[in-house]
XYZ file of C-alpha atoms in Angstrom:
470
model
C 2.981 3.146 24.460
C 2.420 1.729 28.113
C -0.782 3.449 28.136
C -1.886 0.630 25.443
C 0.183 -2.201 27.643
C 3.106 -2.488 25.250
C 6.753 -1.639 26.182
C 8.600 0.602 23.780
C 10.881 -1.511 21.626
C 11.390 0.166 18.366
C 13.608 3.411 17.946
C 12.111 6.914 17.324
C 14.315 7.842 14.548
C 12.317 8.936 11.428
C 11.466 12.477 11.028
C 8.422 13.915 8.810
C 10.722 14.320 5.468
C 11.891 10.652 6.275
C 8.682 9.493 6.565
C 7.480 11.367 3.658
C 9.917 9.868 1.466
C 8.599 6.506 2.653
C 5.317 7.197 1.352
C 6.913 8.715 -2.289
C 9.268 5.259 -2.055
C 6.511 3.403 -0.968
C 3.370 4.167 -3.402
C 6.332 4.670 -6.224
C 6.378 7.992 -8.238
C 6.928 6.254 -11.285
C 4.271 3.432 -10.451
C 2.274 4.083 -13.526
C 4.846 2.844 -15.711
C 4.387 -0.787 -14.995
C 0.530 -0.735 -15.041
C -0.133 1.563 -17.343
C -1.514 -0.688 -20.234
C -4.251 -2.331 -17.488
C -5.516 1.302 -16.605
C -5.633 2.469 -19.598
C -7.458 -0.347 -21.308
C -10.062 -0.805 -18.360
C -10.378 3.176 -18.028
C -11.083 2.534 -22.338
C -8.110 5.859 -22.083
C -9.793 7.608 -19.497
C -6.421 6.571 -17.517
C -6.165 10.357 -15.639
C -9.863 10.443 -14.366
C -9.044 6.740 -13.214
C -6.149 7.796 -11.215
C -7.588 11.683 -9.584
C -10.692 9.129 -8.740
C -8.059 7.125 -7.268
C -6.342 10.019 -5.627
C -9.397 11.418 -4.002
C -10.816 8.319 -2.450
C -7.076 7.755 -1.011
C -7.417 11.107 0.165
C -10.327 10.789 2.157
C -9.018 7.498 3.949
C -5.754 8.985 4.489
C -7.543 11.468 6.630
C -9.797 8.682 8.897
C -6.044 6.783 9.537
C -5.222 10.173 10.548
C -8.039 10.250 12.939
C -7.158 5.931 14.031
C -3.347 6.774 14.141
C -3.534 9.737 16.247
C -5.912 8.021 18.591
C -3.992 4.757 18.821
C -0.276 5.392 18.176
C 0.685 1.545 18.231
C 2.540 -0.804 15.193
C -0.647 -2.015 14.778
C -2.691 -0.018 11.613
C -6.106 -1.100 10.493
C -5.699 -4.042 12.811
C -5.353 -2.192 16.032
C -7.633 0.634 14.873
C -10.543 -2.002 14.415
C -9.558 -4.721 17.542
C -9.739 -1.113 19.363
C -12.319 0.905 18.454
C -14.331 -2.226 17.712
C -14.032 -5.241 19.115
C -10.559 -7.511 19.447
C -12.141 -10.144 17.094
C -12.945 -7.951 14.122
C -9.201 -6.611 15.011
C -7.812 -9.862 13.944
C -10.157 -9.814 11.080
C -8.588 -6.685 9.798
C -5.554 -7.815 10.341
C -5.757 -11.499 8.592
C -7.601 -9.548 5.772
C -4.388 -6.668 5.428
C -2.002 -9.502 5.551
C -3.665 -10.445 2.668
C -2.040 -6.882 0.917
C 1.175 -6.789 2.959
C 2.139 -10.621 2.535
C 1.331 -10.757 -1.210
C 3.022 -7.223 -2.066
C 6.793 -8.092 -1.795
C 6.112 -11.420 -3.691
C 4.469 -9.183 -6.745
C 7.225 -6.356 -6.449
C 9.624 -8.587 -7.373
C 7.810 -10.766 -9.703
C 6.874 -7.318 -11.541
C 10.498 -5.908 -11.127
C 12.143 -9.471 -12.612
C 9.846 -9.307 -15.342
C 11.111 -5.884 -16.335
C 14.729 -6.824 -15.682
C 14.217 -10.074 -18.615
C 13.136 -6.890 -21.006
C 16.948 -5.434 -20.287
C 18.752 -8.478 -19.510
C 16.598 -11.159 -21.252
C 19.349 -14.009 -20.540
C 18.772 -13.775 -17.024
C 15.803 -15.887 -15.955
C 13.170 -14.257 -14.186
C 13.505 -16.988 -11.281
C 16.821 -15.435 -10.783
C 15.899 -11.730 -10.577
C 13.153 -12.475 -8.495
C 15.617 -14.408 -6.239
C 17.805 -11.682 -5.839
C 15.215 -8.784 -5.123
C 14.560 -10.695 -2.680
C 17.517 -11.713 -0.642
C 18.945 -8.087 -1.300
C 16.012 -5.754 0.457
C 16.188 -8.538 3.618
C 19.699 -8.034 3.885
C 19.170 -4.346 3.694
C 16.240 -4.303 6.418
C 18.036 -6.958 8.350
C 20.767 -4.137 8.749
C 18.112 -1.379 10.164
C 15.990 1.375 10.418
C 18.799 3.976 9.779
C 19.682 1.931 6.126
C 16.785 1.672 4.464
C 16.393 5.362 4.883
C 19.542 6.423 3.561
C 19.033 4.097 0.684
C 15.068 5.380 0.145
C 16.635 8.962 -0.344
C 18.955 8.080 -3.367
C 15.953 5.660 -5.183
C 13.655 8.628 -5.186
C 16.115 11.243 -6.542
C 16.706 8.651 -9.421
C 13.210 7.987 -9.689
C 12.405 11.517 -10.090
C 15.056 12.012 -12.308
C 14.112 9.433 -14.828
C 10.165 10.817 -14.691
C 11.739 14.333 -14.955
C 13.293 13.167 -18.335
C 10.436 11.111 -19.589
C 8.238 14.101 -19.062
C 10.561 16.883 -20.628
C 10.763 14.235 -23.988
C 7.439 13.651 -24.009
C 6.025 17.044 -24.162
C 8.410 17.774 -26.837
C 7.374 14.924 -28.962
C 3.743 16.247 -28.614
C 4.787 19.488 -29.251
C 6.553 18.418 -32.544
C 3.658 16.186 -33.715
C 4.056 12.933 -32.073
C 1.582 10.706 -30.675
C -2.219 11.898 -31.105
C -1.304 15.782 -30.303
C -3.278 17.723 -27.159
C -6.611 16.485 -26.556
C -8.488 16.066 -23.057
C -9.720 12.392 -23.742
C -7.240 11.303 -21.224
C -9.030 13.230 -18.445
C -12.594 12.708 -20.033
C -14.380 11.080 -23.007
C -18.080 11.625 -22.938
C -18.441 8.643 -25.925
C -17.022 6.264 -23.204
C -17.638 7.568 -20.070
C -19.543 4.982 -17.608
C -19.363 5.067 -13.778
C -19.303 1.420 -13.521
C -16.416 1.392 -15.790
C -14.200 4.452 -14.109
C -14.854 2.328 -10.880
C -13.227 -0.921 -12.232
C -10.084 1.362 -13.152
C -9.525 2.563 -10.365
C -9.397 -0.585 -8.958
C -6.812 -1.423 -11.022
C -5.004 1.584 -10.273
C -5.317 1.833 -6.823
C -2.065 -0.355 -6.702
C -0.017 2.487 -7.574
C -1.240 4.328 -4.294
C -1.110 1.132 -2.013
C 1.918 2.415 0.364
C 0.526 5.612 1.971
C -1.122 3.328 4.648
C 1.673 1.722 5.752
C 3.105 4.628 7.369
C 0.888 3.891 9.708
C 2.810 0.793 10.809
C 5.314 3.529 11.396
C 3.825 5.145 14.252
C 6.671 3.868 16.674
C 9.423 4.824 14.366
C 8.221 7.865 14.190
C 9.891 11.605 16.014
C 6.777 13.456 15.860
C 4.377 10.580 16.507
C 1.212 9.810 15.414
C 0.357 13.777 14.094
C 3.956 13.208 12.128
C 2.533 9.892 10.600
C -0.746 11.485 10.066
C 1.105 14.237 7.493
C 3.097 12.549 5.807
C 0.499 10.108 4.467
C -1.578 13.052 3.186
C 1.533 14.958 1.940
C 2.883 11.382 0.215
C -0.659 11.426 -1.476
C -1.029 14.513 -2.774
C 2.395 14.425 -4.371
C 2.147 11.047 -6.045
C -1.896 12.270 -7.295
C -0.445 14.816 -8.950
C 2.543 13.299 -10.696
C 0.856 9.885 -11.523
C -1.734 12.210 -13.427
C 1.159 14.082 -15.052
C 2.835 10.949 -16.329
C -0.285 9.059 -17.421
C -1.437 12.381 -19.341
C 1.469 12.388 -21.098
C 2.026 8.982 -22.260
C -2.017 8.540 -23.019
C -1.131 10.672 -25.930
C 1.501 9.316 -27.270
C -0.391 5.824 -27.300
C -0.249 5.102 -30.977
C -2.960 3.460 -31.283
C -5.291 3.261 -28.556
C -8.468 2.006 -29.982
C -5.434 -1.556 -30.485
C -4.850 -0.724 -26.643
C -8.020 -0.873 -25.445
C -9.540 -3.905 -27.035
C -6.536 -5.995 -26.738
C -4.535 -5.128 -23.755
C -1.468 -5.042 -22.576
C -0.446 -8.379 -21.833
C 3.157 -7.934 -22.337
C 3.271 -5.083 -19.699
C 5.254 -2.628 -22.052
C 2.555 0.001 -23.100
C 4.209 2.855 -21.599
C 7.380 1.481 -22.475
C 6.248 1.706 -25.738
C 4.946 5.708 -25.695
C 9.032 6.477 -24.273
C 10.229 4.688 -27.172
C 7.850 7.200 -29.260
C 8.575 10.128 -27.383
C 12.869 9.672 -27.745
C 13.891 6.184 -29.267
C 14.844 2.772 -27.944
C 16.813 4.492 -25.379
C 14.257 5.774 -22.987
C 12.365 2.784 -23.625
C 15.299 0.753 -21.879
C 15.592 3.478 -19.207
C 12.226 3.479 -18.041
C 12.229 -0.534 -18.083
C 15.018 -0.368 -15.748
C 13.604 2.487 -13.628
C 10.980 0.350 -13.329
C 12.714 -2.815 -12.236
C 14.889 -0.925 -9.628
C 11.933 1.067 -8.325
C 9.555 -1.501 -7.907
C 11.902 -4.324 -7.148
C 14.521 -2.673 -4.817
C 12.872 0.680 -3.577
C 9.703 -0.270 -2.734
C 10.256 -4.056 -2.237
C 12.233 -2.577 1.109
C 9.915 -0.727 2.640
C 7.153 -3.045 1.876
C 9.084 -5.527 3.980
C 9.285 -2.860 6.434
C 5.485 -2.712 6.934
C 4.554 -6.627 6.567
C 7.261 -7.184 9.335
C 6.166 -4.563 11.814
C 2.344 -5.733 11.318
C 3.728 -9.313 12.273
C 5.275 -8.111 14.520
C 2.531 -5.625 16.145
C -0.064 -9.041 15.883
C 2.630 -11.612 17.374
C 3.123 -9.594 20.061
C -1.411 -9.660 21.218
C -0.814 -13.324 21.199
C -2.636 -13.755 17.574
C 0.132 -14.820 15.386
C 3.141 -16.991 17.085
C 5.237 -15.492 19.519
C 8.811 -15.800 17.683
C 7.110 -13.237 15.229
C 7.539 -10.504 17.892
C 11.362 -10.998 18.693
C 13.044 -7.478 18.260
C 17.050 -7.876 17.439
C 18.293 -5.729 20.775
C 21.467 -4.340 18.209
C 19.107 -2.981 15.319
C 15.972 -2.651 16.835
C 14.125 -4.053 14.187
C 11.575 -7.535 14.042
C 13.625 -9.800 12.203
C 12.004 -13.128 12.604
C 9.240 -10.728 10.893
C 11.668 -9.681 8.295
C 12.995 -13.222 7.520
C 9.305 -14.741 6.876
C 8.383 -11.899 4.857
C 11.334 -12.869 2.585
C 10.689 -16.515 2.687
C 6.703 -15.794 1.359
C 7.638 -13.783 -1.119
C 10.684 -15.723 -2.700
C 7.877 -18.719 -2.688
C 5.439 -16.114 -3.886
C 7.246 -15.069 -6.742
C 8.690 -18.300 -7.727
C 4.907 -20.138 -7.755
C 3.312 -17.163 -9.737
C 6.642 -16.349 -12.086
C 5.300 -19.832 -13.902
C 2.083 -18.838 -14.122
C 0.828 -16.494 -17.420
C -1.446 -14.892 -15.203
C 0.590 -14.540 -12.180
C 1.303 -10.743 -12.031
C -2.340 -9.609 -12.566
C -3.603 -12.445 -10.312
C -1.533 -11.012 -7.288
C -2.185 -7.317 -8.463
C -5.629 -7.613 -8.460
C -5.857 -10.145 -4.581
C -3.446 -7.104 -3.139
C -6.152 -4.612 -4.275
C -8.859 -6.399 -2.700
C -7.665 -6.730 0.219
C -6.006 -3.027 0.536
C -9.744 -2.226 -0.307
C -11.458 -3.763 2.282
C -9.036 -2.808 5.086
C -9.379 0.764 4.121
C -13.508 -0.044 4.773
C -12.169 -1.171 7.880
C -10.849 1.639 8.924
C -13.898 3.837 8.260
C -15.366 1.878 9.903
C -13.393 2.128 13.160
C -13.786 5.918 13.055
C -17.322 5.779 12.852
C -17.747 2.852 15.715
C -14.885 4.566 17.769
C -17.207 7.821 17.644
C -20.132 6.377 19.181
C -18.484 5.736 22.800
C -19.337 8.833 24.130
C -16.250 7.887 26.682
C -13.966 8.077 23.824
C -11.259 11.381 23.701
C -12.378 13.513 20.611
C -9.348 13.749 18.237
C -10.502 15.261 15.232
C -13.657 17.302 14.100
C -17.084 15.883 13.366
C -15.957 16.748 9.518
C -13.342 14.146 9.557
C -15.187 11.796 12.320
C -18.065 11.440 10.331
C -19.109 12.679 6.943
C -15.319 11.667 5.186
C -15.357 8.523 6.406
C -19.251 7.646 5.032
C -18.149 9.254 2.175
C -15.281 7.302 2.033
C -16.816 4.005 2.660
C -19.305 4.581 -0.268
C -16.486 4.871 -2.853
C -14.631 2.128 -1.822
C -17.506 0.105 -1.974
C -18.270 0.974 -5.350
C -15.109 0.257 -6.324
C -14.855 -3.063 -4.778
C -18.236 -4.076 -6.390
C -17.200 -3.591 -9.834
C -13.631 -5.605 -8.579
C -11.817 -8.111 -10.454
C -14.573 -10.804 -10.250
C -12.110 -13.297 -9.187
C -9.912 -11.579 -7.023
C -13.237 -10.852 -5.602
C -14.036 -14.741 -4.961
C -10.698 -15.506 -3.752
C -11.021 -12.323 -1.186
C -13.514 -13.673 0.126
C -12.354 -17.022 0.439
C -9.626 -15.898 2.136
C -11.326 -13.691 4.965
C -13.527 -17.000 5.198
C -10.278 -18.645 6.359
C -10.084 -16.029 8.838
C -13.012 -16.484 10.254
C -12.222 -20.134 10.877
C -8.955 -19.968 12.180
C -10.717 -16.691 14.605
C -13.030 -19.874 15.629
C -10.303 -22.449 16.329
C -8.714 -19.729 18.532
C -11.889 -19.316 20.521
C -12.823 -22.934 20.685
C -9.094 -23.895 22.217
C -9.084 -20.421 24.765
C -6.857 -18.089 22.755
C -9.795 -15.297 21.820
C -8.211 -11.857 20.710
C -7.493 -9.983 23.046
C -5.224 -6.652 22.602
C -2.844 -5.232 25.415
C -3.924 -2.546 27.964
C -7.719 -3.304 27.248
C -9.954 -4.205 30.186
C -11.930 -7.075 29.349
C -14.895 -5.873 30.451
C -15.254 -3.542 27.715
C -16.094 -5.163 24.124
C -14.096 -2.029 22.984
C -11.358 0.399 23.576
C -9.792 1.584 26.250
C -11.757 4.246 27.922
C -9.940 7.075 29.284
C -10.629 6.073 32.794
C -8.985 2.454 32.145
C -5.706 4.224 30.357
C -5.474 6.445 34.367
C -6.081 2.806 36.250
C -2.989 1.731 34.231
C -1.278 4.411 34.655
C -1.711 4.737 38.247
């Protein structure tokens, strides 16, 4: 860490399994469940090939934050990757447009997890629910490092558990005649196949793998370091790939009547909800509502507060966001000024969008967009990082160039055939980026990132890092 200018300030205490259950807790094993009406209807039932689409792409940026993480080992993610291997302004680009994911995520957690909670407890206002998600997880971050991972351990065993159950029901109710029976529509349809429409699925789905990158925000929590971070996120991936497409297999067959699904929608949110109650009764309806709630509105609402605050936190401390963000509490050892705003945007998150009909797909599909374009970002930063020759060589020219130029032309793809107005208000808000980036630079404050020599428009070059060091 002084090699980049910054003095160590957050424990090394997670090991690879604790990291990797972050990523499981994170992207949510049982995230399908909540979305799986939206994927399905935009895949028109093609919901598997939407999600091993979804898989692969997050694959192949997985390995390029590999590649950013291992050569910049800072709090940071996309936006250090890019303010180093780029320039510091298009740093704080990447940053303002993340923020756009990490801010917005807590806020739709709990929204989603309160509106799940009215389905079991429908006297309870969602206001309420959404209220206590979020004081709860603060508390329980506020508390440490060392917490939240003992807690993360016990949500995924139950969140296992319930999928275990849901899966073991559901292939006997297919095996007994339920549903639509065995058929590979799920995976592929030829009557309905269209790349432009597989692409707008999968950019509906790629909320359920949102998560994996913000191990990378990890990086000083971390035993093993950056090549710890690095294996988790592709280990996190490949285990949530394979049991989203496992659960979304299942329950596209025991859709009851998907031609009703796909032309209508699913605007209730209970479409998988629905295939449990085929698969074993009213019963493991209930108990995958709840999973639901508790997974998305406890489980992954803390460690998503984990992330925002640490990119705060990581930002605050370059001088780009206000200094108060980058207060460490000496006894935990964790940003809570960070921690505390996170709550306080997301309680007035939740609250503003809770009265709106539109609310949870509105945030769903603005947390996409930006997740989307950061992960461009951070091909990006590979490639650029690869073209000063004085730059250490991490990886191989496999991952340094062809994955990441494959990886940029997917997510491009995807992003094109977006949400058309998550897409507009995207854009509006990297716009308001770019003018606060010029009100910085018009009153003295341009982006600068620790331990870089300002004579270099990039990184730090290896012979900087030995002046510093010297």
């Amino acid at each position: 860490m002084e090699q980049y200018g910054y003095k160590p300030e957050l424990r090394r205490t997670l090991s690879f399994g604790d990291l990797l259950i972050y990523g499981l807790i994170y992207m949510v094993v049982i995230a399908p469940f909540g979305i799986f009406g939206s994927v399905f209807q935009a895949s028109a039932g093609m919901v598997v090939l939407a999600y091993a689409v979804g898989v692969v792409a997050m694959l192949v940026t997985a390995s390029s934050y590999g590649v950013m993480v291992r050569a910049y080992p800072t709090a940071g993610s996309v936006y250090a990757y890019a303010g180093r291997a780029i320039a510091p302004w298009v740093g704080f680009l990447a940053g303002w447009t993340i923020l756009l994911d990490y801010i917005l995520v807590p806020g739709l957690l709990s929204l989603v997890a309160a509106a799940s909670m009215t389905a079991v407890l429908p006297g309870v206002p969602v206001w309420a629910w959404i209220v206590i998600f979020v004081v709860v997880n603060a508390g329980l971050n506020l508390r440490g490092i060392k917490t939240t991972r003992r807690l993360n351990k016990a949500f995924l065993v139950g969140a296992l558990a319930v999928l275990g159950l849901y899966l073991i029901a559901g292939l006997l109710a297919l095996m007994s005649g339920a549903g639509r029976g065995f058929s590979w529509a799920p995976v592929f349809d030829s009557s309905q196949f269209q790349l432009g429409l597989i692409a707008a699925a999968v950019s509906v789905g790629m909320l359920s793998f949102l998560g994996f990158d913000a191990l990378s925000t990890m990086a000083e929590d971390a035993k093993g370091g950056a090549r710890q971070v690095s294996r988790a996120q592709i280990a996190a991936l490949g285990v949530t790939g394979v049991l989203f497409m496992a659960q979304t297999f299942v329950a596209a067959l025991l859709v009851e009547d998907p031609a009703k699904l796909i032309a209508e929608g699913d605007p209730a949110g209970t479409a998988f909800y629905d295939t449990a109650r085929v698969a074993a009764g009213p019963w493991l309806a209930t108990l995958t509502a709840l999973a639901t709630a508790l997974a998305w509105g406890l489980a992954n609402n803390m460690v998503a507060q984990v992330g925002t605050s640490r990119l705060l936190y990581a930002m605050a401390r370059d001088g780009q966001l206000p200094a108060f963000l980058a207060r460490v509490s000496p006894m935990r050892s964790v940003p809570t000024n960070g921690i505390l705003l996170t709550a306080a945007v997301s309680l007035g998150l939740g609250l503003l969008m809770a009265a709106r009909e539109d609310g949870i797909s509105l945030m769903a599909s603005l947390v996409n967009f930006g997740a989307i374009l950061s992960f461009i970002v951070v091909h990006l930063s590979v490639l650029a990082r690869n073209l000063r020759p004085q730059q250490r060589r991490v990886a191989g020219v496999f991952r340094s160039w062809v994955l990441p130029v494959i990886g940029i032309a997917i997510l491009v793809v995807v992003i094109v055939n977006a949400n058309i107005l998550a897409q507009k208000l995207g854009f509006a808000w990297l716009c308001l980026g770019v003018v606060v980036l010029g009100l910085m630079v018009a009153t003295g404050r341009r982006p600068r990132l620790a331990g870089m020599d300002d004579s270099q428009p990039g990184p730090v070059t290896d012979a900087v890092v030995a002046g510093h060091r010297g």
